[in-house]
Tab-separated table of C-alpha atoms in Angstrom:
chain	number	residue	atom	x	y	z
A	1	MET	CA	-14.427	66.059	93.414
A	2	THR	CA	-13.366	67.468	89.978
A	3	ILE	CA	-12.850	64.953	87.164
A	4	ALA	CA	-11.216	65.133	83.984
A	5	LYS	CA	-13.243	66.448	80.897
A	6	ALA	CA	-12.477	63.310	78.948
A	7	ASP	CA	-14.174	61.276	81.710
A	8	TYR	CA	-17.399	63.536	81.803
A	9	ILE	CA	-20.438	62.201	80.292
A	10	GLU	CA	-22.364	65.158	79.092
A	11	GLY	CA	-25.366	63.149	77.814
A	12	LEU	CA	-25.969	61.359	81.176
A	13	ALA	CA	-25.566	64.686	82.804
A	14	LYS	CA	-28.129	66.130	80.509
A	15	GLY	CA	-30.586	63.175	81.130
A	16	LEU	CA	-30.376	63.364	84.945
A	17	SER	CA	-31.037	67.235	84.694
A	18	VAL	CA	-34.220	66.525	82.592
A	19	LEU	CA	-35.425	64.182	85.465
A	20	GLU	CA	-34.495	66.814	87.980
A	21	ALA	CA	-36.607	69.384	86.070
A	22	PHE	CA	-39.896	67.729	87.320
A	23	ASP	CA	-41.100	69.167	90.823
A	24	THR	CA	-44.134	70.180	92.824
A	25	ASP	CA	-44.614	73.350	90.528
A	26	ARG	CA	-44.015	71.574	87.330
A	27	GLN	CA	-45.196	68.032	87.283
A	28	ARG	CA	-45.835	67.964	83.734
A	29	LEU	CA	-43.335	69.141	80.909
A	30	ASN	CA	-43.045	69.233	77.364
A	31	ALA	CA	-39.939	69.675	75.217
A	32	THR	CA	-40.358	73.654	75.391
A	33	LEU	CA	-40.683	73.718	79.213
A	34	THR	CA	-38.005	71.274	79.737
A	35	ALA	CA	-35.437	73.062	77.662
A	36	HIS	CA	-36.136	76.195	79.570
A	37	ARG	CA	-35.787	74.428	82.787
A	38	THR	CA	-32.636	72.690	81.989
A	39	GLY	CA	-30.869	75.171	79.633
A	40	ILE	CA	-30.545	72.747	76.698
A	41	THR	CA	-32.071	73.108	73.358
A	42	ARG	CA	-35.592	72.122	72.581
A	43	ALA	CA	-34.481	69.465	70.172
A	44	ALA	CA	-32.155	67.802	72.800
A	45	ALA	CA	-34.886	68.048	75.431
A	46	ARG	CA	-37.309	66.168	73.139
A	47	ARG	CA	-34.795	63.442	72.737
A	48	HIS	CA	-33.984	63.177	76.216
A	49	LEU	CA	-37.857	63.059	77.048
A	50	LEU	CA	-38.363	60.362	74.650
A	51	THR	CA	-35.670	58.329	75.514
A	52	LEU	CA	-36.598	58.429	79.314
A	53	ALA	CA	-40.049	57.428	78.203
A	54	GLU	CA	-38.725	54.624	76.512
A	55	LEU	CA	-36.823	53.493	79.407
A	56	GLY	CA	-39.766	53.777	81.579
A	57	TYR	CA	-38.770	56.628	83.702
A	58	LEU	CA	-41.276	58.842	82.268
A	59	GLU	CA	-44.873	58.544	81.103
A	60	THR	CA	-46.623	60.695	78.336
A	61	ASP	CA	-49.731	61.437	76.510
A	62	GLY	CA	-47.877	62.345	73.497
A	63	SER	CA	-47.379	66.044	74.113
A	64	TYR	CA	-46.713	66.160	77.993
A	65	TYR	CA	-44.455	63.919	80.174
A	66	TRP	CA	-44.392	63.164	83.877
A	67	LEU	CA	-42.398	60.829	86.283
A	68	SER	CA	-43.293	57.380	86.545
A	69	ALA	CA	-43.035	55.048	89.526
A	70	ARG	CA	-40.028	53.768	88.027
A	71	VAL	CA	-37.840	56.702	89.324
A	72	LEU	CA	-38.433	55.458	92.953
A	73	ARG	CA	-35.814	53.006	92.099
A	74	PHE	CA	-33.244	55.458	92.914
A	75	ALA	CA	-34.887	56.673	96.187
A	76	GLY	CA	-35.374	52.893	97.263
A	77	SER	CA	-31.847	51.972	96.434
A	78	TYR	CA	-30.723	55.087	98.557
A	79	MET	CA	-32.718	54.112	101.522
A	80	ALA	CA	-31.670	50.454	101.140
A	81	THR	CA	-28.044	51.081	100.941
A	82	SER	CA	-27.224	54.374	102.713
A	83	ARG	CA	-26.137	53.759	106.250
A	84	LEU	CA	-27.295	57.265	107.501
A	85	PRO	CA	-30.983	56.922	107.299
A	86	ARG	CA	-31.049	53.340	108.717
A	87	THR	CA	-29.078	54.669	111.645
A	88	LEU	CA	-31.388	57.499	112.423
A	89	GLN	CA	-34.661	56.075	111.898
A	90	PRO	CA	-34.815	54.113	115.221
A	91	THR	CA	-33.833	57.339	117.348
A	92	LEU	CA	-36.362	59.392	115.432
A	93	ASN	CA	-39.170	56.850	116.174
A	94	GLN	CA	-38.268	56.690	119.667
A	95	LEU	CA	-38.531	60.414	120.033
A	96	SER	CA	-41.690	60.441	118.375
A	97	GLN	CA	-43.060	57.796	120.659
A	98	GLN	CA	-41.943	59.576	123.548
A	99	THR	CA	-43.390	62.996	122.919
A	100	HIS	CA	-45.953	62.309	120.107
A	101	ALA	CA	-44.436	64.871	117.969
A	102	SER	CA	-43.000	64.725	114.353
A	103	PHE	CA	-39.343	64.541	113.771
A	104	SER	CA	-37.018	64.541	110.598
A	105	ALA	CA	-33.519	64.254	109.556
A	106	VAL	CA	-32.225	66.311	106.709
A	107	VAL	CA	-28.971	66.659	104.660
A	108	LEU	CA	-27.927	69.590	102.313
A	109	ASP	CA	-28.202	69.238	98.548
A	110	GLY	CA	-27.239	72.418	96.852
A	111	GLY	CA	-29.860	75.041	97.865
A	112	GLU	CA	-32.171	72.654	99.496
A	113	GLY	CA	-32.347	70.256	102.369
A	114	VAL	CA	-33.579	66.817	101.594
A	115	ILE	CA	-35.609	64.635	104.261
A	116	VAL	CA	-33.610	61.209	104.482
A	117	ALA	CA	-35.431	59.958	107.576
A	118	ARG	CA	-38.585	60.725	109.391
A	119	SER	CA	-40.481	59.493	112.395
A	120	ALA	CA	-43.067	56.902	112.005
A	121	GLY	CA	-46.122	55.618	113.695
A	122	VAL	CA	-47.518	59.072	115.237
A	123	ALA	CA	-50.072	61.347	113.727
A	124	GLU	CA	-48.727	64.790	112.592
A	125	PRO	CA	-48.815	67.222	115.328
A	126	VAL	CA	-49.856	69.973	112.868
A	127	ARG	CA	-52.828	68.982	110.959
A	128	HIS	CA	-52.517	70.934	108.026
A	129	LEU	CA	-49.187	71.126	106.132
A	130	ALA	CA	-49.166	72.944	102.579
A	131	TYR	CA	-45.712	71.250	101.901
A	132	GLY	CA	-45.137	67.754	102.210
A	133	LEU	CA	-42.524	66.267	104.797
A	134	HIS	CA	-42.387	62.821	103.323
A	135	LEU	CA	-38.933	61.066	102.606
A	136	GLY	CA	-37.178	62.641	99.710
A	137	ALA	CA	-38.940	65.937	100.040
A	138	ARG	CA	-36.888	68.810	99.211
A	139	LEU	CA	-37.162	71.978	101.165
A	140	PRO	CA	-35.664	75.508	100.606
A	141	ALA	CA	-32.411	75.591	102.945
A	142	HIS	CA	-32.551	79.322	103.732
A	143	ALA	CA	-36.184	78.944	104.996
A	144	THR	CA	-35.894	75.948	107.334
A	145	SER	CA	-34.565	75.009	110.611
A	146	THR	CA	-32.530	72.220	109.312
A	147	GLY	CA	-31.293	73.970	106.352
A	148	ARG	CA	-30.055	76.778	108.353
A	149	VAL	CA	-28.249	74.416	110.801
A	150	LEU	CA	-26.624	72.824	107.944
A	151	LEU	CA	-25.403	75.975	106.211
A	152	ALA	CA	-24.237	77.355	109.379
A	153	ASN	CA	-21.879	74.155	109.765
A	154	LEU	CA	-20.357	74.926	106.457
A	155	SER	CA	-16.964	76.559	106.663
A	156	LYS	CA	-17.375	80.404	106.246
A	157	GLU	CA	-15.573	79.913	102.838
A	158	ASP	CA	-18.182	77.525	101.623
A	159	PHE	CA	-21.099	79.515	102.926
A	160	ALA	CA	-19.993	82.504	101.307
A	161	GLN	CA	-19.556	80.562	98.061
A	162	TRP	CA	-23.268	79.006	98.516
A	163	LEU	CA	-24.595	82.394	98.909
A	164	LYS	CA	-22.713	83.921	96.035
A	165	GLY	CA	-25.250	85.077	93.323
A	166	ARG	CA	-28.119	83.362	95.037
A	167	ALA	CA	-31.576	84.801	95.301
A	168	LEU	CA	-33.261	83.946	98.553
A	169	ALA	CA	-36.925	83.319	97.670
A	170	ARG	CA	-39.690	84.847	99.840
A	171	ILE	CA	-41.952	81.913	100.815
A	172	THR	CA	-43.626	83.649	103.860
A	173	SER	CA	-43.872	87.152	105.383
A	174	GLN	CA	-41.388	85.904	107.830
A	175	THR	CA	-38.822	84.398	105.391
A	176	GLU	CA	-35.577	86.371	105.642
A	177	VAL	CA	-34.399	87.210	101.991
A	178	GLY	CA	-31.921	90.121	102.527
A	179	LEU	CA	-28.484	88.698	102.050
A	180	SER	CA	-26.839	90.701	104.843
A	181	PRO	CA	-29.388	89.924	107.473
A	182	PHE	CA	-29.378	86.296	106.392
A	183	LYS	CA	-25.780	86.408	107.052
A	184	VAL	CA	-26.091	87.543	110.560
A	185	LEU	CA	-28.852	85.011	111.117
A	186	ILE	CA	-26.598	82.024	110.051
A	187	ALA	CA	-23.689	83.511	112.203
A	188	ARG	CA	-26.249	83.381	115.274
A	189	VAL	CA	-27.261	79.795	114.382
A	190	ARG	CA	-23.361	79.034	114.165
A	191	GLN	CA	-22.741	80.544	117.636
A	192	ASP	CA	-25.804	79.041	119.212
A	193	ASP	CA	-25.402	75.595	117.389
A	194	TYR	CA	-29.086	75.142	116.938
A	195	CYS	CA	-32.049	76.908	114.951
A	196	LEU	CA	-35.408	77.793	115.836
A	197	ALA	CA	-37.301	78.607	112.552
A	198	ARG	CA	-40.592	80.559	113.177
A	199	GLU	CA	-42.984	80.592	110.210
A	200	ALA	CA	-40.224	81.092	107.666
A	201	HIS	CA	-41.313	78.066	105.505
A	202	GLU	CA	-45.072	78.029	106.126
A	203	LEU	CA	-47.256	80.166	108.180
A	204	GLY	CA	-48.149	78.440	111.567
A	205	ILE	CA	-45.258	76.137	111.452
A	206	HIS	CA	-42.476	76.309	113.849
A	207	ALA	CA	-39.281	74.089	113.991
A	208	LEU	CA	-36.317	73.568	116.143
A	209	ALA	CA	-33.096	71.896	114.640
A	210	VAL	CA	-29.806	70.780	115.991
A	211	PRO	CA	-26.549	69.326	113.928
A	212	LEU	CA	-25.754	65.578	113.795
A	213	ARG	CA	-22.083	65.141	113.923
A	214	ASN	CA	-19.752	62.107	113.789
A	215	MET	CA	-16.864	61.447	116.195
A	216	GLN	CA	-14.522	63.465	113.945
A	217	GLY	CA	-16.873	66.506	114.387
A	218	LYS	CA	-18.149	66.523	110.696
A	219	THR	CA	-21.759	67.478	110.453
A	220	LEU	CA	-23.430	64.891	108.371
A	221	ALA	CA	-27.151	65.943	108.788
A	222	ALA	CA	-29.473	67.950	111.023
A	223	ILE	CA	-32.580	66.523	112.947
A	224	ASN	CA	-35.592	68.723	114.118
A	225	VAL	CA	-38.971	68.733	115.721
A	226	VAL	CA	-41.938	70.585	114.120
A	227	GLY	CA	-44.886	71.957	115.858
A	228	THR	CA	-47.030	74.827	116.373
A	229	ALA	CA	-46.171	78.405	118.167
A	230	GLU	CA	-47.619	76.958	121.354
A	231	GLU	CA	-45.959	73.650	121.305
A	232	LEU	CA	-42.498	75.245	120.442
A	233	ALA	CA	-42.743	78.216	122.851
A	234	ASP	CA	-39.515	79.888	123.966
A	235	ALA	CA	-39.749	78.477	127.338
A	236	THR	CA	-40.676	75.025	126.297
A	237	VAL	CA	-37.990	74.972	123.637
A	238	GLN	CA	-35.176	75.609	126.303
A	239	ARG	CA	-36.881	73.461	128.811
A	240	LYS	CA	-37.869	70.279	126.783
A	241	TRP	CA	-37.056	70.209	123.173
A	242	LEU	CA	-33.518	71.629	122.896
A	243	PRO	CA	-32.146	69.160	125.601
A	244	LEU	CA	-34.233	66.258	123.851
A	245	LEU	CA	-32.649	66.971	120.526
A	246	LEU	CA	-29.057	67.557	121.927
A	247	ASP	CA	-29.185	64.284	123.904
A	248	ALA	CA	-30.526	62.662	120.752
A	249	ALA	CA	-27.371	63.938	118.861
A	250	ARG	CA	-24.961	62.986	121.365
A	251	ALA	CA	-26.160	59.437	121.487
A	252	LEU	CA	-25.968	59.053	117.716
A	253	ARG	CA	-22.630	60.640	117.345
A	254	PRO	CA	-20.603	57.346	117.993
A	255	LEU	CA	-22.931	55.588	115.443
A	256	LEU	CA	-22.545	58.172	112.567
């Protein structure tokens, strides 16, 4: 959607960009770092930081700023009002109880996949995960099973636009960062209609994902199961995990 320039509130956009500048790599920012991360001037960054701190969205020691618990209002409101997470949660819980594995649902947001639902009540099958898989976690789309499924379900024109000028970060030795090989990889995922990603995001971690479509055929999200190489061996994937995920996707389709 494109709006008229007169309807665009630049100050609001800059303020939100400041909030989005905080992440795992940079948990605390000062005005200089914020300006560098957002592309606004240092003076503007300082004013936005001070305002957000005054409103309670940031905490500060006078030099550096960090997110306060107040920002969770946004996530809480999304989880409470969005139909998608509430629809998917029972199915993810059921899958986890049935298999004692961990399942997630992810949507695409720019260059990242965002976890909007996770199975609950079962311990992680993989004991040590360097990257959090909590609700709201943002993971690089090119290096995850769900992200690749969602990219494969873009139109070819939209995927080409997504890839244009983008550098694919190398996260592990198994991450595909070459543009041409990555295009081939996504074409394969588009053909298979599922993705098995092996150690592309974290060494020792394997994940299988399938798309979630509504009755009109639109892909709204992707669900995956995460495990070790042994748990997601090729034969086991074809015999157990892929049919399980595909059955879940089919059962969810009328509800999406």
